[in-house]
GROMACS .gro file of C-alpha atoms in nm:
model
   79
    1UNK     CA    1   7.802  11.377  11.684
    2UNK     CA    2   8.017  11.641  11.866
    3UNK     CA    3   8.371  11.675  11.740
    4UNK     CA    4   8.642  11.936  11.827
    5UNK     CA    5   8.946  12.032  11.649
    6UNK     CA    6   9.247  12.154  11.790
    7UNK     CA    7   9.501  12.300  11.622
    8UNK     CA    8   9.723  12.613  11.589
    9UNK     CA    9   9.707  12.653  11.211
   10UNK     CA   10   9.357  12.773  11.126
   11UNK     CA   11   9.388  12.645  10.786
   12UNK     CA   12   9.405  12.304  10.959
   13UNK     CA   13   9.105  12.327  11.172
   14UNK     CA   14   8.967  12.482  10.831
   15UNK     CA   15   9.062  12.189  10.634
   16UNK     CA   16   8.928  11.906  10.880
   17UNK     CA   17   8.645  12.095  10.971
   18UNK     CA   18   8.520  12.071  10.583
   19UNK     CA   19   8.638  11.674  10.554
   20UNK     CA   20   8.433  11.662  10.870
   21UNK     CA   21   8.126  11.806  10.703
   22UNK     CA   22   8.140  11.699  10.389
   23UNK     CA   23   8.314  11.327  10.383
   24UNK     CA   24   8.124  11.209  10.718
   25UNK     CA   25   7.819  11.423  10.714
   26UNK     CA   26   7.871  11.631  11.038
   27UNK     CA   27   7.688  11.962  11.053
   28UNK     CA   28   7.928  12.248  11.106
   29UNK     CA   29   7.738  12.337  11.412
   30UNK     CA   30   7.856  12.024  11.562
   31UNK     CA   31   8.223  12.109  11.469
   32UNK     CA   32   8.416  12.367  11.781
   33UNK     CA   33   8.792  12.428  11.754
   34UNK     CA   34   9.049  12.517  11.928
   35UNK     CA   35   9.395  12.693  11.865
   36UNK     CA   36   9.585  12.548  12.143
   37UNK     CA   37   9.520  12.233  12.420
   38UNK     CA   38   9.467  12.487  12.674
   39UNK     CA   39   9.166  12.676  12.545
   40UNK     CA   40   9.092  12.328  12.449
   41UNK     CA   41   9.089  12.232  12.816
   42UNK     CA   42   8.795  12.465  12.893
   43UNK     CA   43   8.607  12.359  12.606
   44UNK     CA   44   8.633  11.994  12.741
   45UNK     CA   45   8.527  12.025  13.114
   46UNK     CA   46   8.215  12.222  12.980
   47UNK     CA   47   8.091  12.042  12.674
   48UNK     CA   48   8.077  11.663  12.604
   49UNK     CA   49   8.268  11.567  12.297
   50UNK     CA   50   8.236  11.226  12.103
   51UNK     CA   51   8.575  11.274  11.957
   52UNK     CA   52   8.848  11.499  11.959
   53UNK     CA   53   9.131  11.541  11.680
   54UNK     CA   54   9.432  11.721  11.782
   55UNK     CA   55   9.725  11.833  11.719
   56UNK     CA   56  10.025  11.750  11.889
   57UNK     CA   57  10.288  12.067  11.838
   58UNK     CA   58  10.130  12.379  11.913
   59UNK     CA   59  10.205  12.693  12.151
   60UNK     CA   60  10.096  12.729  12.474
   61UNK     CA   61   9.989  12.329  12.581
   62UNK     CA   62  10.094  12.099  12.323
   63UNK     CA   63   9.842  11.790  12.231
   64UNK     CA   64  10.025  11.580  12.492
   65UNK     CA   65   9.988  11.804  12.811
   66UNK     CA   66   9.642  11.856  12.678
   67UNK     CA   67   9.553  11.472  12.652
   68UNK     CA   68   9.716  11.407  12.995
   69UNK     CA   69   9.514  11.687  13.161
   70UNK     CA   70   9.176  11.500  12.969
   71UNK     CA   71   9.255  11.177  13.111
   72UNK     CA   72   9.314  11.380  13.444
   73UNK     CA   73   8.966  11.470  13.448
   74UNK     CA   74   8.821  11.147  13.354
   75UNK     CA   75   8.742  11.202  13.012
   76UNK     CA   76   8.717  10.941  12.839
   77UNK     CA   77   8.679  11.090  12.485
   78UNK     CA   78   8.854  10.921  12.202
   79UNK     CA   79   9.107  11.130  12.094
   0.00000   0.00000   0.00000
C-alpha cells in the first residue's frame, strides 16, 4: 500500500507516518510526505497513491485547493 502524508508540521507527518507503520503494518518505504498540497501536487501526477491523508491549513496550497486540483486530474485516490 502507497500512502502520502501531507502536512506542514513535520512532527505531524512524523507522528502519522509511525501510526502508519506500526498500527497498520505499512513499511516506511511505502510512506512519502509532503509539507504543502502543492509539492503534493507533483508527487500525485507522478506516483500512484492508494490513499492520501492531508491536511487542510497549510502555506502555500491548502488541503482544499490541493484536493480540487486531484479531482482535476482524475485522481481518484481516497483522500
Amino acid at each position: 500500500m502507497k500512502v502520502l502524508v501531507v502536512d506542514d508540521t513535520g512532527a505531524q507527518r512524523f507522528i502519522i507516518k509511525r501510526l502508519l507503520q506500526q498500527d497498520c503494518g505499512i513499511a516506511g518505504s511505502d510512506i512519502d510526505e509532503a509539507e504543502n498540497g502543492e509539492k503534493a501536487l507533483e508527487k500525485v501526477v507522478s506516483t500512484v497513491y492508494n490513499l492520501i491523508i492531508v491536511d487542510w491549513n497549510m502555506p502555500v496550497m491548502d488541503g482544499f485547493e490541493f484536493l480540487k486540483e486531484v479531482r482535476k486530474n482524475k485522481i481518484n485516490t481516497p483522500i
